[in-house]
């Protein structure tokens, strides 16, 4: 086996030889890497452009859904407000029915009612009875049950046919 050992200094290369050496050994690697990076960026740009187009399509779809349902939402809100109004009316009717049912359930049979005025705050009653006991029973029952916050027997008048009275009931509590 023969060894080649050169102890002489290398001859100086001129600039053109250095450029040729660089071009033949290293420049091809730089060009390949640059082309690879350019191709990667090119494909990445395609991917990003496709995502942008997809997002725009989805945005247009959602905008069209919003415009299509805008009228429906308006009608739903209108129906909702009507339903709330109906609910409050039904609740007030139920409260009135309970108050009406309660009052006529405690009313003795011997009392004849001649006038009843019902408002949201109070009830005024005018009636007649042949004796005072049914009027007293009615007043005591209303005070005892405490369904009304105030029970006022305004007046009792005796006449030839019996007793007439006026009563005012305020603030039904609906227990």
Coordinates of N, CA and C in Angstrom, one line a residue:
X1 N 0.8 -1.2 0.0 CA 0.0 0.0 0.0 C 0.9 1.2 0.0
X2 N 0.5 2.1 -0.8 CA 1.3 3.3 -1.0 C 0.5 4.5 -0.5
X3 N 1.3 5.2 0.3 CA 0.7 6.5 0.9 C 1.2 7.7 0.1
X4 N 0.3 8.5 -0.1 CA 0.6 9.8 -0.8 C 0.6 10.9 0.2
X5 N 1.7 11.3 0.5 CA 1.8 12.4 1.5 C 2.5 13.5 0.8
X6 N 1.9 14.7 0.8 CA 2.4 15.8 0.1 C 2.8 16.9 1.2
X7 N 4.0 17.2 1.3 CA 4.5 18.1 2.3 C 4.6 19.5 1.7
X8 N 4.5 19.6 0.5 CA 4.6 20.9 -0.1 C 3.3 21.7 0.1
X9 N 3.4 23.0 0.3 CA 2.2 23.8 0.5 C 1.4 23.8 -0.8
X10 N 0.1 23.9 -0.6 CA -0.8 23.9 -1.7 C -0.5 25.2 -2.5
X11 N -0.6 25.0 -3.8 CA -0.5 26.2 -4.6 C -1.7 27.1 -4.4
X12 N -1.5 28.4 -4.4 CA -2.6 29.4 -4.2 C -3.6 29.3 -5.4
X13 N -4.9 29.3 -5.0 CA -5.9 29.3 -6.0 C -6.4 30.7 -6.3
X14 N -6.7 30.9 -7.5 CA -7.2 32.3 -7.8 C -8.7 32.3 -7.6
X15 N -9.3 33.4 -7.7 CA -10.7 33.6 -7.4 C -11.6 32.8 -8.2
X16 N -11.3 32.7 -9.5 CA -12.2 32.0 -10.4 C -12.2 30.5 -10.0
X17 N -11.1 29.9 -9.6 CA -11.0 28.5 -9.2 C -11.8 28.3 -7.9
X18 N -11.7 29.3 -7.0 CA -12.5 29.2 -5.8 C -14.0 29.2 -6.0
X19 N -14.4 30.0 -7.0 CA -15.8 30.1 -7.3 C -16.3 28.8 -8.0
X20 N -15.5 28.3 -8.8 CA -15.8 27.0 -9.5 C -15.9 25.9 -8.5
X21 N -14.9 25.9 -7.5 CA -14.9 24.8 -6.5 C -16.2 25.0 -5.6
X22 N -16.5 26.2 -5.3 CA -17.8 26.4 -4.4 C -19.0 26.0 -5.2
X23 N -19.1 26.4 -6.5 CA -20.2 26.0 -7.4 C -20.4 24.5 -7.5
X24 N -19.3 23.8 -7.7 CA -19.4 22.4 -7.9 C -19.7 21.6 -6.6
X25 N -19.2 22.1 -5.5 CA -19.4 21.3 -4.3 C -20.5 21.8 -3.4
X26 N -20.7 23.1 -3.2 CA -21.7 23.6 -2.2 C -22.9 24.3 -2.8
X27 N -22.8 24.9 -3.9 CA -23.9 25.6 -4.5 C -25.1 24.7 -4.9
X28 N -24.8 23.5 -5.4 CA -25.9 22.6 -5.7 C -26.7 22.3 -4.5
X29 N -26.1 22.1 -3.3 CA -26.9 21.9 -2.1 C -27.7 23.1 -1.7
X30 N -27.2 24.2 -1.8 CA -27.9 25.5 -1.5 C -29.1 25.6 -2.5
X31 N -28.9 25.3 -3.7 CA -30.0 25.4 -4.7 C -31.1 24.4 -4.4
X32 N -30.7 23.1 -4.1 CA -31.7 22.1 -3.8 C -32.5 22.5 -2.5
X33 N -31.8 22.9 -1.5 CA -32.5 23.3 -0.3 C -33.5 24.5 -0.6
X34 N -33.0 25.5 -1.3 CA -33.8 26.6 -1.7 C -35.1 26.2 -2.5
X35 N -34.9 25.3 -3.4 CA -36.1 24.8 -4.2 C -37.0 24.1 -3.3
X36 N -36.5 23.3 -2.4 CA -37.4 22.5 -1.4 C -38.2 23.5 -0.6
X37 N -37.5 24.5 -0.1 CA -38.2 25.5 0.8 C -39.3 26.2 -0.1
X38 N -39.0 26.6 -1.3 CA -39.9 27.3 -2.2 C -41.1 26.4 -2.5
X39 N -40.9 25.1 -2.7 CA -42.0 24.2 -2.9 C -42.9 24.1 -1.7
X40 N -42.3 24.0 -0.5 CA -43.0 23.9 0.7 C -43.9 25.1 1.0
X41 N -43.3 26.3 0.7 CA -44.1 27.5 0.9 C -45.2 27.6 -0.1
X42 N -44.9 27.1 -1.4 CA -46.0 27.1 -2.4 C -47.2 26.2 -1.9
X43 N -46.9 25.0 -1.4 CA -48.0 24.2 -1.0 C -48.7 24.7 0.3
X44 N -47.9 25.3 1.2 CA -48.5 25.9 2.3 C -49.4 27.1 1.9
X45 N -49.0 27.8 0.9 CA -49.9 28.9 0.4 C -51.2 28.4 -0.2
X46 N -51.1 27.3 -0.9 CA -52.3 26.6 -1.4 C -53.3 26.2 -0.2
X47 N -52.7 25.6 0.8 CA -53.5 25.2 2.0 C -54.1 26.4 2.6
X48 N -53.4 27.4 2.9 CA -53.9 28.6 3.5 C -55.0 29.3 2.7
X49 N -54.8 29.4 1.4 CA -55.8 29.9 0.5 C -57.1 29.1 0.5
X50 N -57.0 27.8 0.5 CA -58.1 26.9 0.6 C -58.9 27.1 1.9
X51 N -58.2 27.2 3.0 CA -58.8 27.5 4.3 C -59.6 28.8 4.3
X52 N -59.0 29.8 3.7 CA -59.6 31.1 3.6 C -60.9 31.0 2.7
X53 N -60.9 30.3 1.6 CA -62.1 30.1 0.8 C -63.1 29.4 1.6
X54 N -62.7 28.3 2.3 CA -63.7 27.5 3.1 C -64.3 28.4 4.2
X55 N -63.5 29.2 4.8 CA -64.1 30.1 5.9 C -65.1 31.1 5.3
X56 N -64.7 31.7 4.1 CA -65.7 32.6 3.5 C -67.0 31.9 3.1
X57 N -66.9 30.7 2.6 CA -68.1 29.9 2.3 C -69.0 29.7 3.5
X58 N -68.3 29.3 4.6 CA -69.1 29.1 5.8 C -69.7 30.4 6.3
X59 N -69.0 31.5 6.2 CA -69.5 32.8 6.6 C -70.7 33.2 5.8
X60 N -70.7 33.0 4.5 CA -71.8 33.3 3.6 C -73.0 32.4 3.9
X61 N -72.7 31.1 4.3 CA -73.8 30.2 4.6 C -74.5 30.7 5.9
X62 N -73.7 31.1 6.9 CA -74.3 31.5 8.2 C -75.0 32.9 8.0
X63 N -74.5 33.7 7.1 CA -75.2 35.0 6.9 C -76.6 34.7 6.2
X64 N -76.6 33.7 5.3 CA -77.8 33.4 4.6 C -78.8 32.8 5.6
X65 N -78.3 32.0 6.5 CA -79.2 31.4 7.5 C -79.8 32.5 8.4
X66 N -79.0 33.5 8.8 CA -79.5 34.6 9.6 C -80.5 35.4 8.8
X67 N -80.3 35.7 7.6 CA -81.3 36.5 6.9 C -82.6 35.7 6.6
X68 N -82.4 34.4 6.5 CA -83.6 33.5 6.3 C -84.4 33.4 7.5
X69 N -83.8 33.4 8.7 CA -84.5 33.2 10.0 C -84.8 34.5 10.6
X70 N -84.5 35.6 10.1 CA -84.8 36.9 10.7 C -86.3 37.1 10.9
X71 N -87.0 36.8 9.8 CA -88.5 36.9 9.9 C -89.1 36.0 10.9
X72 N -88.5 34.8 10.9 CA -89.0 33.7 11.8 C -88.8 34.2 13.3
X73 N -87.6 34.7 13.5 CA -87.3 35.2 14.9 C -88.2 36.3 15.3
X74 N -88.6 37.2 14.4 CA -89.5 38.3 14.7 C -90.9 37.7 15.1
X75 N -91.3 36.7 14.3 CA -92.6 36.1 14.6 C -92.6 35.4 15.9
X76 N -91.5 34.7 16.2 CA -91.4 34.0 17.5 C -91.4 35.0 18.7
X77 N -90.7 36.1 18.5 CA -90.8 37.1 19.6 C -92.2 37.7 19.8
X78 N -92.9 37.9 18.7 CA -94.3 38.3 18.8 C -95.1 37.3 19.5
X79 N -95.0 36.0 19.1 CA -95.8 35.0 19.8 C -95.4 34.8 21.2
X80 N -94.1 35.0 21.5 CA -93.7 34.9 22.9 C -94.3 36.0 23.8
X81 N -94.4 37.2 23.2 CA -95.0 38.3 24.0 C -96.5 38.1 24.2
X82 N -97.1 37.5 23.2 CA -98.6 37.2 23.3 C -98.8 36.1 24.3
X83 N -97.8 35.1 24.4 CA -98.0 34.0 25.3 C -97.8 34.6 26.8
X84 N -96.9 35.5 26.9 CA -96.7 36.1 28.3 C -98.0 36.9 28.7
X85 N -98.6 37.6 27.7 CA -99.8 38.3 28.0 C -100.9 37.3 28.4
X86 N -101.0 36.2 27.6 CA -102.0 35.2 28.0 C -101.8 34.6 29.3
X87 N -100.5 34.4 29.7 CA -100.2 33.8 31.0 C -100.6 34.7 32.1
X88 N -100.3 36.0 32.0 CA -100.7 36.9 33.0 C -102.3 37.0 33.1
X89 N -103.0 37.0 32.0 CA -104.4 37.0 32.0 C -105.0 35.7 32.7
X90 N -104.4 34.6 32.4 CA -104.8 33.3 33.0 C -104.5 33.3 34.5
X91 N -103.4 33.9 34.9 CA -103.1 33.9 36.3 C -104.1 34.9 37.0
X92 N -104.4 36.0 36.4 CA -105.4 36.9 37.1 C -106.7 36.2 37.2
X93 N -107.1 35.5 36.1 CA -108.4 34.8 36.1 C -108.4 33.7 37.2
X94 N -107.3 33.0 37.4 CA -107.2 32.0 38.4 C -107.3 32.6 39.8
X95 N -106.7 33.7 40.0 CA -106.7 34.4 41.3 C -108.2 34.9 41.6
X96 N -108.8 35.4 40.5 CA -110.2 35.8 40.7 C -111.1 34.6 41.0
X97 N -110.9 33.5 40.3 CA -111.7 32.3 40.5 C -111.6 31.8 41.9
X98 N -110.3 31.8 42.4 CA -110.1 31.3 43.8 C -110.7 32.2 44.8
X99 N -110.6 33.5 44.6 CA -111.2 34.5 45.5 C -112.8 34.3 45.5
X100 N -113.3 34.2 44.3 CA -114.8 34.0 44.1 C -115.3 32.7 44.8
X101 N -114.5 31.7 44.5 CA -114.9 30.4 45.1 C -114.8 30.4 46.6
X102 N -113.8 31.0 47.1 CA -113.6 31.0 48.6 C -114.7 31.8 49.2
X103 N -115.0 33.0 48.6 CA -116.0 33.9 49.3 C -117.4 33.2 49.3
X104 N -117.8 32.6 48.1 CA -119.1 32.0 48.1 C -119.2 30.6 48.8
X105 N -118.0 30.1 49.2 CA -118.0 28.8 50.0 C -118.2 29.2 51.5
X106 N -117.8 30.4 51.9 CA -118.1 30.7 53.3 C -119.4 31.5 53.5
X107 N -120.0 31.9 52.5 CA -121.3 32.7 52.6 C -122.4 31.8 53.1
X108 N -123.0 32.1 54.2 CA -124.1 31.3 54.7 C -125.3 31.4 53.8
X109 N -126.2 30.4 53.8 CA -127.3 30.3 52.9 C -128.4 31.3 53.3
X110 N -128.4 31.8 54.5 CA -129.5 32.7 54.9 C -129.2 34.1 54.4
X111 N -128.1 34.4 53.9 CA -127.8 35.7 53.4 C -128.1 35.8 51.9
X112 N -128.8 36.9 51.5 CA -129.1 37.2 50.1 C -128.2 38.4 49.7
X113 N -127.4 38.2 48.7 CA -126.5 39.2 48.3 C -127.2 40.1 47.3
X114 N -127.2 41.4 47.5 CA -127.9 42.2 46.5 C -126.9 42.9 45.6
X115 N -125.7 43.1 46.0 CA -124.7 43.8 45.2 C -123.3 43.3 45.6
X116 N -122.5 43.0 44.6 CA -121.1 42.6 44.8 C -120.2 43.4 43.8
X117 N -119.2 44.1 44.4 CA -118.3 44.8 43.6 C -116.9 44.3 43.8
X118 N -116.3 43.8 42.7 CA -115.0 43.1 42.9 C -114.0 43.9 42.0
X119 N -112.9 44.3 42.6 CA -111.8 44.9 41.9 C -110.5 44.1 42.3
X120 N -109.4 44.6 41.7 CA -108.1 43.8 42.0 C -107.7 44.0 43.5
X121 N -108.1 45.1 44.1 CA -107.7 45.3 45.5 C -108.7 44.9 46.6
X122 N -110.0 45.1 46.3 CA -111.0 44.8 47.3 C -112.3 44.3 46.8
X123 N -113.2 43.9 47.7 CA -114.5 43.4 47.4 C -115.5 44.1 48.3
X124 N -116.5 44.7 47.6 CA -117.6 45.3 48.4 C -118.8 44.5 48.3
X125 N -119.5 44.3 49.4 CA -120.7 43.4 49.4 C -121.8 44.2 50.0
X126 N -123.0 44.1 49.4 CA -124.2 44.5 50.1 C -125.2 43.4 50.1
X127 N -125.8 43.1 51.2 CA -126.7 42.0 51.3 C -127.8 42.1 52.4
X128 N -128.7 41.2 52.4 CA -129.8 41.1 53.4 C -129.8 39.8 54.0
X129 N -130.4 39.8 55.3 CA -130.6 38.6 56.0 C -131.8 38.8 56.9
X130 N -132.5 37.7 57.2 CA -133.7 37.8 58.1 C -133.3 38.0 59.5
X131 N -132.1 37.4 59.9 CA -131.6 37.6 61.3 C -130.2 38.1 61.2
X132 N -129.7 38.4 62.4 CA -128.3 39.0 62.5 C -127.2 37.8 62.5
X133 N -127.6 36.6 62.9 CA -126.7 35.5 63.1 C -125.9 35.2 61.8
X134 N -126.5 35.0 60.7 CA -125.7 34.7 59.5 C -124.7 35.8 59.1
X135 N -125.0 37.1 59.4 CA -124.1 38.1 59.1 C -122.9 38.0 60.1
X136 N -123.2 37.8 61.3 CA -122.1 37.6 62.3 C -121.3 36.4 62.0
X137 N -121.9 35.3 61.6 CA -121.2 34.1 61.2 C -120.2 34.3 60.0
X138 N -120.7 35.1 59.0 CA -119.9 35.4 57.8 C -118.7 36.2 58.2
X139 N -118.9 37.3 59.0 CA -117.9 38.1 59.5 C -116.8 37.4 60.3
X140 N -117.3 36.5 61.2 CA -116.4 35.8 62.1 C -115.6 34.8 61.2
X141 N -116.2 34.1 60.3 CA -115.5 33.1 59.4 C -114.4 33.8 58.6
X142 N -114.8 35.0 58.0 CA -113.8 35.7 57.2 C -112.6 36.2 58.0
X143 N -112.9 36.7 59.3 CA -111.8 37.1 60.1 C -111.0 35.9 60.6
X144 N -111.6 34.8 60.9 CA -110.9 33.6 61.4 C -110.0 33.0 60.3
X145 N -110.5 32.9 59.1 CA -109.7 32.3 58.0 C -108.6 33.2 57.6
X146 N -108.7 34.5 57.8 CA -107.6 35.5 57.4 C -107.2 35.4 56.0
X147 N -108.1 35.1 55.1 CA -107.8 35.1 53.7 C -107.7 36.5 53.1
X148 N -108.5 37.4 53.8 CA -108.4 38.8 53.5 C -107.6 39.6 54.6
X149 N -106.8 40.5 54.2 CA -106.0 41.2 55.1 C -106.9 42.1 56.0
X150 N -107.9 42.7 55.4 CA -108.8 43.5 56.3 C -110.2 43.1 55.9
X151 N -111.0 42.9 57.0 CA -112.4 42.6 56.8 C -113.2 43.7 57.6
X152 N -113.9 44.5 56.9 CA -114.7 45.6 57.5 C -116.1 45.4 57.3
X153 N -116.9 45.3 58.4 CA -118.3 45.3 58.3 C -118.7 46.8 58.5
X154 N -119.1 47.4 57.3 CA -119.3 48.9 57.3 C -120.5 49.3 58.1
X155 N -121.7 48.7 57.8 CA -122.9 49.0 58.5 C -123.9 47.9 58.5
X156 N -124.7 47.9 59.5 CA -125.8 47.0 59.6 C -127.1 47.8 59.9
X157 N -128.1 47.7 59.1 CA -129.4 48.4 59.3 C -130.5 47.4 59.4
X158 N -131.3 47.7 60.4 CA -132.5 46.8 60.6 C -133.7 47.4 59.9
X159 N -134.3 46.6 59.2 CA -135.5 47.0 58.4 C -136.7 46.1 58.7
X160 N -137.8 46.3 58.1 CA -139.0 45.4 58.4 C -138.7 44.0 57.9
X161 N -138.0 43.9 56.8 CA -137.8 42.5 56.2 C -136.6 41.8 56.8
X162 N -135.8 42.5 57.6 CA -134.6 41.8 58.2 C -133.5 42.8 58.4
X163 N -132.3 42.4 58.2 CA -131.1 43.2 58.3 C -130.4 43.3 57.0
X164 N -130.0 44.6 56.7 CA -129.2 44.8 55.5 C -127.8 45.2 56.0
X165 N -126.8 44.9 55.2 CA -125.4 45.2 55.6 C -124.6 45.5 54.4
X166 N -123.5 46.2 54.7 CA -122.4 46.5 53.7 C -121.1 46.0 54.3
X167 N -120.3 45.3 53.5 CA -119.0 44.8 54.0 C -117.9 45.1 52.9
X168 N -116.7 45.3 53.4 CA -115.6 45.6 52.5 C -114.5 44.6 52.9
X169 N -114.0 43.9 51.9 CA -112.9 43.0 52.1 C -111.7 43.5 51.2
X170 N -110.5 43.5 51.8 CA -109.4 44.0 51.1 C -108.2 43.1 51.1
X171 N -107.5 43.0 50.0 CA -106.2 42.3 49.8 C -106.3 40.8 50.1
X172 N -106.9 40.1 49.2 CA -107.0 38.7 49.3 C -105.6 38.1 49.2
X173 N -105.3 37.2 50.1 CA -104.0 36.6 50.2 C -103.8 35.3 49.5
X174 N -104.8 34.6 49.2 CA -104.7 33.4 48.4 C -103.8 32.3 49.0
X175 N -104.0 32.0 50.3 CA -103.1 31.1 51.0 C -103.3 29.7 50.5

